[in-house]
PDB file of N, CA, C and O in Angstrom:
ATOM      1  N   MET A   2     -60.879   1.971 -27.537  1.00 45.00           N
ATOM      2  CA  MET A   2     -60.158   1.746 -26.316  1.00 45.00           C
ATOM      3  C   MET A   2     -58.662   1.732 -26.622  1.00 45.00           C
ATOM      4  O   MET A   2     -58.229   1.186 -27.614  1.00 45.00           O
ATOM      5  N   ALA A   3     -57.915   2.340 -25.737  1.00 56.00           N
ATOM      6  CA  ALA A   3     -56.481   2.473 -25.956  1.00 56.00           C
ATOM      7  C   ALA A   3     -55.790   1.115 -25.883  1.00 56.00           C
ATOM      8  O   ALA A   3     -56.293   0.176 -25.267  1.00 56.00           O
ATOM      9  N   SER A   4     -54.658   1.051 -26.514  1.00 71.00           N
ATOM     10  CA  SER A   4     -53.885  -0.189 -26.548  1.00 71.00           C
ATOM     11  C   SER A   4     -53.524  -0.658 -25.140  1.00 71.00           C
ATOM     12  O   SER A   4     -53.542  -1.847 -24.854  1.00 71.00           O
ATOM     13  N   THR A   5     -53.202   0.285 -24.257  1.00 73.00           N
ATOM     14  CA  THR A   5     -52.861  -0.063 -22.882  1.00 73.00           C
ATOM     15  C   THR A   5     -54.042  -0.740 -22.192  1.00 73.00           C
ATOM     16  O   THR A   5     -53.882  -1.734 -21.485  1.00 73.00           O
ATOM     17  N   ASP A   6     -55.256  -0.213 -22.403  1.00 87.00           N
ATOM     18  CA  ASP A   6     -56.445  -0.807 -21.805  1.00 87.00           C
ATOM     19  C   ASP A   6     -56.675  -2.223 -22.322  1.00 87.00           C
ATOM     20  O   ASP A   6     -57.082  -3.107 -21.563  1.00 87.00           O
ATOM     21  N   THR A   7     -56.425  -2.430 -23.601  1.00 90.00           N
ATOM     22  CA  THR A   7     -56.567  -3.761 -24.180  1.00 90.00           C
ATOM     23  C   THR A   7     -55.567  -4.723 -23.542  1.00 90.00           C
ATOM     24  O   THR A   7     -55.908  -5.860 -23.209  1.00 90.00           O
ATOM     25  N   LYS A   8     -54.349  -4.260 -23.331  1.00 94.00           N
ATOM     26  CA  LYS A   8     -53.329  -5.094 -22.694  1.00 94.00           C
ATOM     27  C   LYS A   8     -53.708  -5.418 -21.254  1.00 94.00           C
ATOM     28  O   LYS A   8     -53.509  -6.545 -20.786  1.00 94.00           O
ATOM     29  N   LEU A   9     -54.273  -4.448 -20.553  1.00 96.00           N
ATOM     30  CA  LEU A   9     -54.704  -4.689 -19.176  1.00 96.00           C
ATOM     31  C   LEU A   9     -55.842  -5.704 -19.134  1.00 96.00           C
ATOM     32  O   LEU A   9     -55.877  -6.573 -18.255  1.00 96.00           O
ATOM     33  N   ALA A  10     -56.765  -5.597 -20.084  1.00 96.00           N
ATOM     34  CA  ALA A  10     -57.878  -6.551 -20.155  1.00 96.00           C
ATOM     35  C   ALA A  10     -57.352  -7.963 -20.418  1.00 96.00           C
ATOM     36  O   ALA A  10     -57.786  -8.921 -19.779  1.00 96.00           O
ATOM     37  N   HIS A  11     -56.409  -8.089 -21.343  1.00 95.00           N
ATOM     38  CA  HIS A  11     -55.793  -9.394 -21.624  1.00 95.00           C
ATOM     39  C   HIS A  11     -55.067  -9.926 -20.384  1.00 95.00           C
ATOM     40  O   HIS A  11     -55.139 -11.119 -20.077  1.00 95.00           O
ATOM     41  N   ALA A  12     -54.386  -9.027 -19.684  1.00 97.00           N
ATOM     42  CA  ALA A  12     -53.664  -9.436 -18.476  1.00 97.00           C
ATOM     43  C   ALA A  12     -54.639  -9.956 -17.422  1.00 97.00           C
ATOM     44  O   ALA A  12     -54.342 -10.940 -16.729  1.00 97.00           O
ATOM     45  N   LEU A  13     -55.805  -9.330 -17.293  1.00 98.00           N
ATOM     46  CA  LEU A  13     -56.795  -9.795 -16.330  1.00 98.00           C
ATOM     47  C   LEU A  13     -57.375 -11.149 -16.714  1.00 98.00           C
ATOM     48  O   LEU A  13     -57.608 -11.998 -15.849  1.00 98.00           O
ATOM     49  N   VAL A  14     -57.593 -11.366 -18.000  1.00 97.00           N
ATOM     50  CA  VAL A  14     -58.078 -12.674 -18.448  1.00 97.00           C
ATOM     51  C   VAL A  14     -57.023 -13.741 -18.135  1.00 97.00           C
ATOM     52  O   VAL A  14     -57.342 -14.829 -17.649  1.00 97.00           O
ATOM     53  N   SER A  15     -55.774 -13.423 -18.376  1.00 97.00           N
ATOM     54  CA  SER A  15     -54.690 -14.359 -18.062  1.00 97.00           C
ATOM     55  C   SER A  15     -54.599 -14.609 -16.560  1.00 97.00           C
ATOM     56  O   SER A  15     -54.360 -15.738 -16.120  1.00 97.00           O
ATOM     57  N   PHE A  16     -54.801 -13.568 -15.768  1.00 98.00           N
ATOM     58  CA  PHE A  16     -54.788 -13.712 -14.313  1.00 98.00           C
ATOM     59  C   PHE A  16     -55.928 -14.621 -13.858  1.00 98.00           C
ATOM     60  O   PHE A  16     -55.736 -15.488 -13.001  1.00 98.00           O
ATOM     61  N   TYR A  17     -57.103 -14.443 -14.459  1.00 98.00           N
ATOM     62  CA  TYR A  17     -58.232 -15.334 -14.164  1.00 98.00           C
ATOM     63  C   TYR A  17     -57.833 -16.788 -14.458  1.00 98.00           C
ATOM     64  O   TYR A  17     -58.098 -17.677 -13.657  1.00 98.00           O
ATOM     65  N   CYS A  18     -57.210 -17.014 -15.603  1.00 98.00           N
ATOM     66  CA  CYS A  18     -56.799 -18.377 -15.987  1.00 98.00           C
ATOM     67  C   CYS A  18     -55.820 -18.962 -14.973  1.00 98.00           C
ATOM     68  O   CYS A  18     -55.901 -20.145 -14.628  1.00 98.00           O
ATOM     69  N   THR A  19     -54.905 -18.139 -14.465  1.00 98.00           N
ATOM     70  CA  THR A  19     -53.950 -18.589 -13.453  1.00 98.00           C
ATOM     71  C   THR A  19     -54.670 -18.963 -12.160  1.00 98.00           C
ATOM     72  O   THR A  19     -54.384 -20.012 -11.569  1.00 98.00           O
ATOM     73  N   LEU A  20     -55.603 -18.121 -11.719  1.00 98.00           N
ATOM     74  CA  LEU A  20     -56.357 -18.415 -10.502  1.00 98.00           C
ATOM     75  C   LEU A  20     -57.187 -19.688 -10.671  1.00 98.00           C
ATOM     76  O   LEU A  20     -57.275 -20.513  -9.752  1.00 98.00           O
ATOM     77  N   TYR A  21     -57.765 -19.838 -11.846  1.00 98.00           N
ATOM     78  CA  TYR A  21     -58.578 -21.026 -12.132  1.00 98.00           C
ATOM     79  C   TYR A  21     -57.702 -22.280 -12.069  1.00 98.00           C
ATOM     80  O   TYR A  21     -58.084 -23.279 -11.456  1.00 98.00           O
ATOM     81  N   LYS A  22     -56.538 -22.205 -12.685  1.00 97.00           N
ATOM     82  CA  LYS A  22     -55.638 -23.370 -12.691  1.00 97.00           C
ATOM     83  C   LYS A  22     -55.178 -23.706 -11.277  1.00 97.00           C
ATOM     84  O   LYS A  22     -55.098 -24.882 -10.913  1.00 97.00           O
ATOM     85  N   ASP A  23     -54.901 -22.679 -10.480  1.00 97.00           N
ATOM     86  CA  ASP A  23     -54.491 -22.913  -9.098  1.00 97.00           C
ATOM     87  C   ASP A  23     -55.603 -23.606  -8.306  1.00 97.00           C
ATOM     88  O   ASP A  23     -55.330 -24.469  -7.479  1.00 97.00           O
ATOM     89  N   LYS A  24     -56.849 -23.245  -8.573  1.00 96.00           N
ATOM     90  CA  LYS A  24     -57.983 -23.804  -7.826  1.00 96.00           C
ATOM     91  C   LYS A  24     -58.380 -25.192  -8.319  1.00 96.00           C
ATOM     92  O   LYS A  24     -58.675 -26.075  -7.530  1.00 96.00           O
ATOM     93  N   TYR A  25     -58.422 -25.370  -9.642  1.00 97.00           N
ATOM     94  CA  TYR A  25     -58.971 -26.598 -10.219  1.00 97.00           C
ATOM     95  C   TYR A  25     -57.937 -27.540 -10.839  1.00 97.00           C
ATOM     96  O   TYR A  25     -58.280 -28.623 -11.285  1.00 97.00           O
ATOM     97  N   GLY A  26     -56.683 -27.104 -10.914  1.00 97.00           N
ATOM     98  CA  GLY A  26     -55.633 -27.972 -11.435  1.00 97.00           C
ATOM     99  C   GLY A  26     -55.589 -28.102 -12.944  1.00 97.00           C
ATOM    100  O   GLY A  26     -54.879 -28.945 -13.472  1.00 97.00           O
ATOM    101  N   LYS A  27     -56.356 -27.280 -13.633  1.00 97.00           N
ATOM    102  CA  LYS A  27     -56.332 -27.284 -15.104  1.00 97.00           C
ATOM    103  C   LYS A  27     -56.725 -25.895 -15.596  1.00 97.00           C
ATOM    104  O   LYS A  27     -57.375 -25.130 -14.886  1.00 97.00           O
ATOM    105  N   LEU A  28     -56.307 -25.601 -16.803  1.00 96.00           N
ATOM    106  CA  LEU A  28     -56.667 -24.304 -17.391  1.00 96.00           C
ATOM    107  C   LEU A  28     -58.111 -24.329 -17.873  1.00 96.00           C
ATOM    108  O   LEU A  28     -58.575 -25.359 -18.386  1.00 96.00           O
ATOM    109  N   PRO A  29     -58.806 -23.204 -17.733  1.00 96.00           N
ATOM    110  CA  PRO A  29     -60.166 -23.148 -18.260  1.00 96.00           C
ATOM    111  C   PRO A  29     -60.137 -23.012 -19.773  1.00 96.00           C
ATOM    112  O   PRO A  29     -59.133 -22.589 -20.353  1.00 96.00           O
ATOM    113  N   ILE A  30     -61.217 -23.386 -20.410  1.00 94.00           N
ATOM    114  CA  ILE A  30     -61.351 -23.143 -21.850  1.00 94.00           C
ATOM    115  C   ILE A  30     -61.932 -21.744 -21.995  1.00 94.00           C
ATOM    116  O   ILE A  30     -63.082 -21.492 -21.603  1.00 94.00           O
ATOM    117  N   VAL A  31     -61.122 -20.836 -22.495  1.00 94.00           N
ATOM    118  CA  VAL A  31     -61.499 -19.425 -22.568  1.00 94.00           C
ATOM    119  C   VAL A  31     -61.127 -18.879 -23.939  1.00 94.00           C
ATOM    120  O   VAL A  31     -60.018 -19.092 -24.416  1.00 94.00           O
ATOM    121  N   ASN A  32     -62.062 -18.183 -24.551  1.00 93.00           N
ATOM    122  CA  ASN A  32     -61.770 -17.436 -25.769  1.00 93.00           C
ATOM    123  C   ASN A  32     -61.253 -16.071 -25.318  1.00 93.00           C
ATOM    124  O   ASN A  32     -62.021 -15.172 -25.010  1.00 93.00           O
ATOM    125  N   LYS A  33     -59.938 -15.944 -25.249  1.00 90.00           N
ATOM    126  CA  LYS A  33     -59.343 -14.722 -24.700  1.00 90.00           C
ATOM    127  C   LYS A  33     -59.730 -13.474 -25.485  1.00 90.00           C
ATOM    128  O   LYS A  33     -59.866 -12.401 -24.907  1.00 90.00           O
ATOM    129  N   TYR A  34     -59.912 -13.609 -26.775  1.00 90.00           N
ATOM    130  CA  TYR A  34     -60.311 -12.442 -27.571  1.00 90.00           C
ATOM    131  C   TYR A  34     -61.699 -11.972 -27.156  1.00 90.00           C
ATOM    132  O   TYR A  34     -61.932 -10.788 -26.911  1.00 90.00           O
ATOM    133  N   ARG A  35     -62.637 -12.899 -27.014  1.00 92.00           N
ATOM    134  CA  ARG A  35     -64.008 -12.524 -26.659  1.00 92.00           C
ATOM    135  C   ARG A  35     -64.085 -12.042 -25.216  1.00 92.00           C
ATOM    136  O   ARG A  35     -64.750 -11.043 -24.921  1.00 92.00           O
ATOM    137  N   GLU A  36     -63.418 -12.715 -24.310  1.00 95.00           N
ATOM    138  CA  GLU A  36     -63.494 -12.364 -22.900  1.00 95.00           C
ATOM    139  C   GLU A  36     -62.799 -11.045 -22.599  1.00 95.00           C
ATOM    140  O   GLU A  36     -63.091 -10.399 -21.597  1.00 95.00           O
ATOM    141  N   LYS A  37     -61.903 -10.629 -23.486  1.00 93.00           N
ATOM    142  CA  LYS A  37     -61.246  -9.334 -23.333  1.00 93.00           C
ATOM    143  C   LYS A  37     -62.277  -8.217 -23.259  1.00 93.00           C
ATOM    144  O   LYS A  37     -62.139  -7.274 -22.477  1.00 93.00           O
ATOM    145  N   TRP A  38     -63.360  -8.343 -24.020  1.00 93.00           N
ATOM    146  CA  TRP A  38     -64.392  -7.295 -24.027  1.00 93.00           C
ATOM    147  C   TRP A  38     -65.078  -7.203 -22.677  1.00 93.00           C
ATOM    148  O   TRP A  38     -65.370  -6.112 -22.186  1.00 93.00           O
ATOM    149  N   GLY A  39     -65.343  -8.329 -22.058  1.00 94.00           N
ATOM    150  CA  GLY A  39     -65.940  -8.317 -20.733  1.00 94.00           C
ATOM    151  C   GLY A  39     -65.024  -7.662 -19.711  1.00 94.00           C
ATOM    152  O   GLY A  39     -65.470  -6.889 -18.863  1.00 94.00           O
ATOM    153  N   MET A  40     -63.739  -7.965 -19.804  1.00 96.00           N
ATOM    154  CA  MET A  40     -62.782  -7.350 -18.879  1.00 96.00           C
ATOM    155  C   MET A  40     -62.647  -5.854 -19.135  1.00 96.00           C
ATOM    156  O   MET A  40     -62.457  -5.074 -18.202  1.00 96.00           O
ATOM    157  N   GLN A  41     -62.771  -5.441 -20.376  1.00 95.00           N
ATOM    158  CA  GLN A  41     -62.721  -4.013 -20.650  1.00 95.00           C
ATOM    159  C   GLN A  41     -63.902  -3.306 -19.997  1.00 95.00           C
ATOM    160  O   GLN A  41     -63.750  -2.202 -19.474  1.00 95.00           O
ATOM    161  N   ASP A  42     -65.060  -3.941 -19.983  1.00 94.00           N
ATOM    162  CA  ASP A  42     -66.217  -3.378 -19.292  1.00 94.00           C
ATOM    163  C   ASP A  42     -65.946  -3.273 -17.790  1.00 94.00           C
ATOM    164  O   ASP A  42     -66.317  -2.283 -17.158  1.00 94.00           O
ATOM    165  N   VAL A  43     -65.316  -4.283 -17.219  1.00 96.00           N
ATOM    166  CA  VAL A  43     -64.956  -4.235 -15.800  1.00 96.00           C
ATOM    167  C   VAL A  43     -64.026  -3.050 -15.556  1.00 96.00           C
ATOM    168  O   VAL A  43     -64.214  -2.278 -14.606  1.00 96.00           O
ATOM    169  N   LEU A  44     -63.035  -2.869 -16.434  1.00 96.00           N
ATOM    170  CA  LEU A  44     -62.058  -1.789 -16.277  1.00 96.00           C
ATOM    171  C   LEU A  44     -62.670  -0.403 -16.457  1.00 96.00           C
ATOM    172  O   LEU A  44     -62.084   0.587 -16.021  1.00 96.00           O
ATOM    173  N   GLU A  45     -63.828  -0.316 -17.072  1.00 94.00           N
ATOM    174  CA  GLU A  45     -64.513   0.968 -17.177  1.00 94.00           C
ATOM    175  C   GLU A  45     -65.145   1.360 -15.844  1.00 94.00           C
ATOM    176  O   GLU A  45     -65.456   2.525 -15.625  1.00 94.00           O
ATOM    177  N   THR A  46     -65.323   0.381 -14.951  1.00 94.00           N
ATOM    178  CA  THR A  46     -65.956   0.638 -13.660  1.00 94.00           C
ATOM    179  C   THR A  46     -64.940   0.693 -12.525  1.00 94.00           C
ATOM    180  O   THR A  46     -65.029   1.551 -11.651  1.00 94.00           O
ATOM    181  N   VAL A  47     -64.005  -0.227 -12.525  1.00 96.00           N
ATOM    182  CA  VAL A  47     -62.967  -0.258 -11.484  1.00 96.00           C
ATOM    183  C   VAL A  47     -61.599  -0.248 -12.160  1.00 96.00           C
ATOM    184  O   VAL A  47     -61.473  -0.588 -13.331  1.00 96.00           O
ATOM    185  N   ASP A  48     -60.578   0.143 -11.402  1.00 96.00           N
ATOM    186  CA  ASP A  48     -59.247   0.161 -12.002  1.00 96.00           C
ATOM    187  C   ASP A  48     -58.641  -1.249 -12.013  1.00 96.00           C
ATOM    188  O   ASP A  48     -59.206  -2.193 -11.468  1.00 96.00           O
ATOM    189  N   TYR A  49     -57.491  -1.363 -12.643  1.00 97.00           N
ATOM    190  CA  TYR A  49     -56.840  -2.663 -12.831  1.00 97.00           C
ATOM    191  C   TYR A  49     -56.569  -3.363 -11.504  1.00 97.00           C
ATOM    192  O   TYR A  49     -56.856  -4.548 -11.351  1.00 97.00           O
ATOM    193  N   ASP A  50     -56.013  -2.632 -10.545  1.00 97.00           N
ATOM    194  CA  ASP A  50     -55.669  -3.247  -9.263  1.00 97.00           C
ATOM    195  C   ASP A  50     -56.914  -3.752  -8.535  1.00 97.00           C
ATOM    196  O   ASP A  50     -56.892  -4.836  -7.943  1.00 97.00           O
ATOM    197  N   ARG A  51     -58.003  -2.974  -8.583  1.00 97.00           N
ATOM    198  CA  ARG A  51     -59.237  -3.411  -7.927  1.00 97.00           C
ATOM    199  C   ARG A  51     -59.805  -4.637  -8.644  1.00 97.00           C
ATOM    200  O   ARG A  51     -60.319  -5.557  -8.002  1.00 97.00           O
ATOM    201  N   ALA A  52     -59.717  -4.665  -9.967  1.00 98.00           N
ATOM    202  CA  ALA A  52     -60.203  -5.813 -10.730  1.00 98.00           C
ATOM    203  C   ALA A  52     -59.429  -7.073 -10.339  1.00 98.00           C
ATOM    204  O   ALA A  52     -60.020  -8.145 -10.171  1.00 98.00           O
ATOM    205  N   LYS A  53     -58.114  -6.960 -10.168  1.00 98.00           N
ATOM    206  CA  LYS A  53     -57.312  -8.111  -9.734  1.00 98.00           C
ATOM    207  C   LYS A  53     -57.749  -8.571  -8.345  1.00 98.00           C
ATOM    208  O   LYS A  53     -57.899  -9.764  -8.094  1.00 98.00           O
ATOM    209  N   THR A  54     -57.973  -7.618  -7.457  1.00 97.00           N
ATOM    210  CA  THR A  54     -58.420  -7.940  -6.102  1.00 97.00           C
ATOM    211  C   THR A  54     -59.768  -8.650  -6.141  1.00 97.00           C
ATOM    212  O   THR A  54     -59.991  -9.631  -5.425  1.00 97.00           O
ATOM    213  N   LEU A  55     -60.665  -8.172  -6.994  1.00 98.00           N
ATOM    214  CA  LEU A  55     -61.991  -8.788  -7.108  1.00 98.00           C
ATOM    215  C   LEU A  55     -61.902 -10.199  -7.677  1.00 98.00           C
ATOM    216  O   LEU A  55     -62.641 -11.098  -7.253  1.00 98.00           O
ATOM    217  N   LEU A  56     -61.009 -10.411  -8.635  1.00 98.00           N
ATOM    218  CA  LEU A  56     -60.812 -11.764  -9.161  1.00 98.00           C
ATOM    219  C   LEU A  56     -60.302 -12.698  -8.074  1.00 98.00           C
ATOM    220  O   LEU A  56     -60.773 -13.831  -7.951  1.00 98.00           O
ATOM    221  N   GLU A  57     -59.356 -12.232  -7.282  1.00 97.00           N
ATOM    222  CA  GLU A  57     -58.845 -13.058  -6.185  1.00 97.00           C
ATOM    223  C   GLU A  57     -59.963 -13.371  -5.189  1.00 97.00           C
ATOM    224  O   GLU A  57     -60.095 -14.497  -4.728  1.00 97.00           O
ATOM    225  N   TYR A  58     -60.752 -12.360  -4.860  1.00 97.00           N
ATOM    226  CA  TYR A  58     -61.860 -12.544  -3.930  1.00 97.00           C
ATOM    227  C   TYR A  58     -62.886 -13.523  -4.502  1.00 97.00           C
ATOM    228  O   TYR A  58     -63.422 -14.360  -3.774  1.00 97.00           O
ATOM    229  N   TYR A  59     -63.141 -13.424  -5.796  1.00 97.00           N
ATOM    230  CA  TYR A  59     -64.092 -14.312  -6.471  1.00 97.00           C
ATOM    231  C   TYR A  59     -63.736 -15.777  -6.229  1.00 97.00           C
ATOM    232  O   TYR A  59     -64.608 -16.609  -5.993  1.00 97.00           O
ATOM    233  N   PHE A  60     -62.466 -16.091  -6.247  1.00 97.00           N
ATOM    234  CA  PHE A  60     -62.049 -17.480  -6.057  1.00 97.00           C
ATOM    235  C   PHE A  60     -62.071 -17.912  -4.589  1.00 97.00           C
ATOM    236  O   PHE A  60     -61.824 -19.072  -4.286  1.00 97.00           O
ATOM    237  N   HIS A  61     -62.411 -16.987  -3.699  1.00 94.00           N
ATOM    238  CA  HIS A  61     -62.595 -17.335  -2.293  1.00 94.00           C
ATOM    239  C   HIS A  61     -64.065 -17.484  -1.926  1.00 94.00           C
ATOM    240  O   HIS A  61     -64.377 -17.926  -0.833  1.00 94.00           O
ATOM    241  N   VAL A  62     -64.963 -17.078  -2.831  1.00 92.00           N
ATOM    242  CA  VAL A  62     -66.389 -17.281  -2.569  1.00 92.00           C
ATOM    243  C   VAL A  62     -66.800 -18.653  -3.098  1.00 92.00           C
ATOM    244  O   VAL A  62     -66.172 -19.202  -3.994  1.00 92.00           O
ATOM    245  N   ASN A  63     -67.851 -19.163  -2.520  1.00 91.00           N
ATOM    246  CA  ASN A  63     -68.319 -20.498  -2.877  1.00 91.00           C
ATOM    247  C   ASN A  63     -69.181 -20.423  -4.137  1.00 91.00           C
ATOM    248  O   ASN A  63     -70.401 -20.295  -4.062  1.00 91.00           O
ATOM    249  N   LYS A  64     -68.537 -20.478  -5.292  1.00 91.00           N
ATOM    250  CA  LYS A  64     -69.224 -20.456  -6.585  1.00 91.00           C
ATOM    251  C   LYS A  64     -68.660 -21.588  -7.425  1.00 91.00           C
ATOM    252  O   LYS A  64     -67.558 -21.488  -7.968  1.00 91.00           O
ATOM    253  N   PRO A  65     -69.384 -22.703  -7.506  1.00 93.00           N
ATOM    254  CA  PRO A  65     -68.867 -23.864  -8.243  1.00 93.00           C
ATOM    255  C   PRO A  65     -68.464 -23.515  -9.682  1.00 93.00           C
ATOM    256  O   PRO A  65     -69.225 -22.904 -10.422  1.00 93.00           O
ATOM    257  N   GLY A  66     -67.256 -23.894 -10.032  1.00 95.00           N
ATOM    258  CA  GLY A  66     -66.758 -23.704 -11.389  1.00 95.00           C
ATOM    259  C   GLY A  66     -66.211 -22.330 -11.691  1.00 95.00           C
ATOM    260  O   GLY A  66     -65.510 -22.135 -12.660  1.00 95.00           O
ATOM    261  N   HIS A  67     -66.545 -21.359 -10.879  1.00 97.00           N
ATOM    262  CA  HIS A  67     -66.091 -19.982 -11.064  1.00 97.00           C
ATOM    263  C   HIS A  67     -66.099 -19.527 -12.532  1.00 97.00           C
ATOM    264  O   HIS A  67     -65.066 -19.166 -13.091  1.00 97.00           O
ATOM    265  N   PRO A  68     -67.280 -19.549 -13.172  1.00 96.00           N
ATOM    266  CA  PRO A  68     -67.349 -19.129 -14.569  1.00 96.00           C
ATOM    267  C   PRO A  68     -67.024 -17.637 -14.731  1.00 96.00           C
ATOM    268  O   PRO A  68     -67.421 -16.808 -13.901  1.00 96.00           O
ATOM    269  N   LEU A  69     -66.311 -17.335 -15.764  1.00 96.00           N
ATOM    270  CA  LEU A  69     -65.898 -15.959 -16.019  1.00 96.00           C
ATOM    271  C   LEU A  69     -67.101 -15.063 -16.299  1.00 96.00           C
ATOM    272  O   LEU A  69     -67.135 -13.915 -15.854  1.00 96.00           O
ATOM    273  N   ASN A  70     -68.085 -15.583 -17.009  1.00 94.00           N
ATOM    274  CA  ASN A  70     -69.271 -14.771 -17.293  1.00 94.00           C
ATOM    275  C   ASN A  70     -69.990 -14.362 -16.019  1.00 94.00           C
ATOM    276  O   ASN A  70     -70.536 -13.259 -15.939  1.00 94.00           O
ATOM    277  N   TRP A  71     -70.015 -15.238 -15.027  1.00 96.00           N
ATOM    278  CA  TRP A  71     -70.640 -14.877 -13.758  1.00 96.00           C
ATOM    279  C   TRP A  71     -69.908 -13.693 -13.142  1.00 96.00           C
ATOM    280  O   TRP A  71     -70.523 -12.771 -12.605  1.00 96.00           O
ATOM    281  N   PHE A  72     -68.588 -13.703 -13.215  1.00 97.00           N
ATOM    282  CA  PHE A  72     -67.795 -12.587 -12.696  1.00 97.00           C
ATOM    283  C   PHE A  72     -68.164 -11.293 -13.413  1.00 97.00           C
ATOM    284  O   PHE A  72     -68.346 -10.255 -12.777  1.00 97.00           O
ATOM    285  N   PHE A  73     -68.289 -11.349 -14.743  1.00 97.00           N
ATOM    286  CA  PHE A  73     -68.618 -10.145 -15.499  1.00 97.00           C
ATOM    287  C   PHE A  73     -69.948  -9.543 -15.059  1.00 97.00           C
ATOM    288  O   PHE A  73     -70.091  -8.331 -14.955  1.00 97.00           O
ATOM    289  N   TYR A  74     -70.924 -10.385 -14.800  1.00 96.00           N
ATOM    290  CA  TYR A  74     -72.255  -9.908 -14.439  1.00 96.00           C
ATOM    291  C   TYR A  74     -72.397  -9.557 -12.963  1.00 96.00           C
ATOM    292  O   TYR A  74     -73.375  -8.896 -12.587  1.00 96.00           O
ATOM    293  N   ASN A  75     -71.441  -9.977 -12.143  1.00 96.00           N
ATOM    294  CA  ASN A  75     -71.592  -9.789 -10.701  1.00 96.00           C
ATOM    295  C   ASN A  75     -70.392  -9.152 -10.010  1.00 96.00           C
ATOM    296  O   ASN A  75     -70.368  -9.090  -8.782  1.00 96.00           O
ATOM    297  N   PHE A  76     -69.425  -8.644 -10.763  1.00 96.00           N
ATOM    298  CA  PHE A  76     -68.248  -8.075 -10.117  1.00 96.00           C
ATOM    299  C   PHE A  76     -68.616  -6.893  -9.233  1.00 96.00           C
ATOM    300  O   PHE A  76     -67.976  -6.645  -8.208  1.00 96.00           O
ATOM    301  N   ASP A  77     -69.664  -6.154  -9.588  1.00 96.00           N
ATOM    302  CA  ASP A  77     -70.079  -5.024  -8.767  1.00 96.00           C
ATOM    303  C   ASP A  77     -70.598  -5.490  -7.410  1.00 96.00           C
ATOM    304  O   ASP A  77     -70.348  -4.865  -6.379  1.00 96.00           O
ATOM    305  N   LYS A  78     -71.298  -6.620  -7.399  1.00 96.00           N
ATOM    306  CA  LYS A  78     -71.776  -7.189  -6.133  1.00 96.00           C
ATOM    307  C   LYS A  78     -70.600  -7.706  -5.298  1.00 96.00           C
ATOM    308  O   LYS A  78     -70.590  -7.572  -4.069  1.00 96.00           O
ATOM    309  N   LEU A  79     -69.624  -8.309  -5.966  1.00 96.00           N
ATOM    310  CA  LEU A  79     -68.418  -8.746  -5.264  1.00 96.00           C
ATOM    311  C   LEU A  79     -67.690  -7.548  -4.658  1.00 96.00           C
ATOM    312  O   LEU A  79     -67.210  -7.615  -3.524  1.00 96.00           O
ATOM    313  N   ASP A  80     -67.626  -6.458  -5.409  1.00 96.00           N
ATOM    314  CA  ASP A  80     -66.970  -5.245  -4.937  1.00 96.00           C
ATOM    315  C   ASP A  80     -67.678  -4.715  -3.693  1.00 96.00           C
ATOM    316  O   ASP A  80     -67.032  -4.384  -2.695  1.00 96.00           O
ATOM    317  N   GLU A  81     -68.991  -4.662  -3.742  1.00 96.00           N
ATOM    318  CA  GLU A  81     -69.759  -4.179  -2.594  1.00 96.00           C
ATOM    319  C   GLU A  81     -69.557  -5.094  -1.382  1.00 96.00           C
ATOM    320  O   GLU A  81     -69.355  -4.614  -0.260  1.00 96.00           O
ATOM    321  N   SER A  82     -69.595  -6.393  -1.604  1.00 94.00           N
ATOM    322  CA  SER A  82     -69.397  -7.351  -0.523  1.00 94.00           C
ATOM    323  C   SER A  82     -68.018  -7.221   0.096  1.00 94.00           C
ATOM    324  O   SER A  82     -67.862  -7.245   1.325  1.00 94.00           O
ATOM    325  N   LEU A  83     -67.005  -7.064  -0.736  1.00 94.00           N
ATOM    326  CA  LEU A  83     -65.641  -6.939  -0.242  1.00 94.00           C
ATOM    327  C   LEU A  83     -65.460  -5.636   0.528  1.00 94.00           C
ATOM    328  O   LEU A  83     -64.788  -5.601   1.565  1.00 94.00           O
ATOM    329  N   ARG A  84     -66.062  -4.553   0.059  1.00 93.00           N
ATOM    330  CA  ARG A  84     -65.976  -3.274   0.778  1.00 93.00           C
ATOM    331  C   ARG A  84     -66.614  -3.395   2.160  1.00 93.00           C
ATOM    332  O   ARG A  84     -66.066  -2.880   3.138  1.00 93.00           O
ATOM    333  N   LYS A  85     -67.752  -4.056   2.247  1.00 93.00           N
ATOM    334  CA  LYS A  85     -68.415  -4.246   3.548  1.00 93.00           C
ATOM    335  C   LYS A  85     -67.560  -5.120   4.458  1.00 93.00           C
ATOM    336  O   LYS A  85     -67.452  -4.848   5.661  1.00 93.00           O
ATOM    337  N   LYS A  86     -66.953  -6.150   3.877  1.00 88.00           N
ATOM    338  CA  LYS A  86     -66.100  -7.051   4.661  1.00 88.00           C
ATOM    339  C   LYS A  86     -64.887  -6.311   5.213  1.00 88.00           C
ATOM    340  O   LYS A  86     -64.480  -6.546   6.356  1.00 88.00           O
ATOM    341  N   ASP A  87     -64.315  -5.421   4.418  1.00 87.00           N
ATOM    342  CA  ASP A  87     -63.110  -4.694   4.815  1.00 87.00           C
ATOM    343  C   ASP A  87     -63.409  -3.515   5.729  1.00 87.00           C
ATOM    344  O   ASP A  87     -62.479  -2.960   6.317  1.00 87.00           O
ATOM    345  N   ALA A  88     -64.672  -3.116   5.835  1.00 80.00           N
ATOM    346  CA  ALA A  88     -65.022  -1.937   6.640  1.00 80.00           C
ATOM    347  C   ALA A  88     -64.953  -2.220   8.118  1.00 80.00           C
ATOM    348  O   ALA A  88     -64.952  -3.260   8.622  1.00 80.00           O
TER     349      ALA A  88
END
């Protein structure tokens, strides 16, 4: 994976941490190196801007704790839900 893609994945993990802190008042405990791989998988399916939009949407759905792993396994469902909502 290109260096730019790695930077984008890191940026998305950092964005997740910012959204988490805004919602819960504290930073999540995240292994940024490990979670970068999950974000790279997300970026293989959607572009950076869509991934940011999906992260923002994720924090508007009722999912206690908003675990990052849940996002990795369900971002496609969030994408489908958001597309239907916006249609």
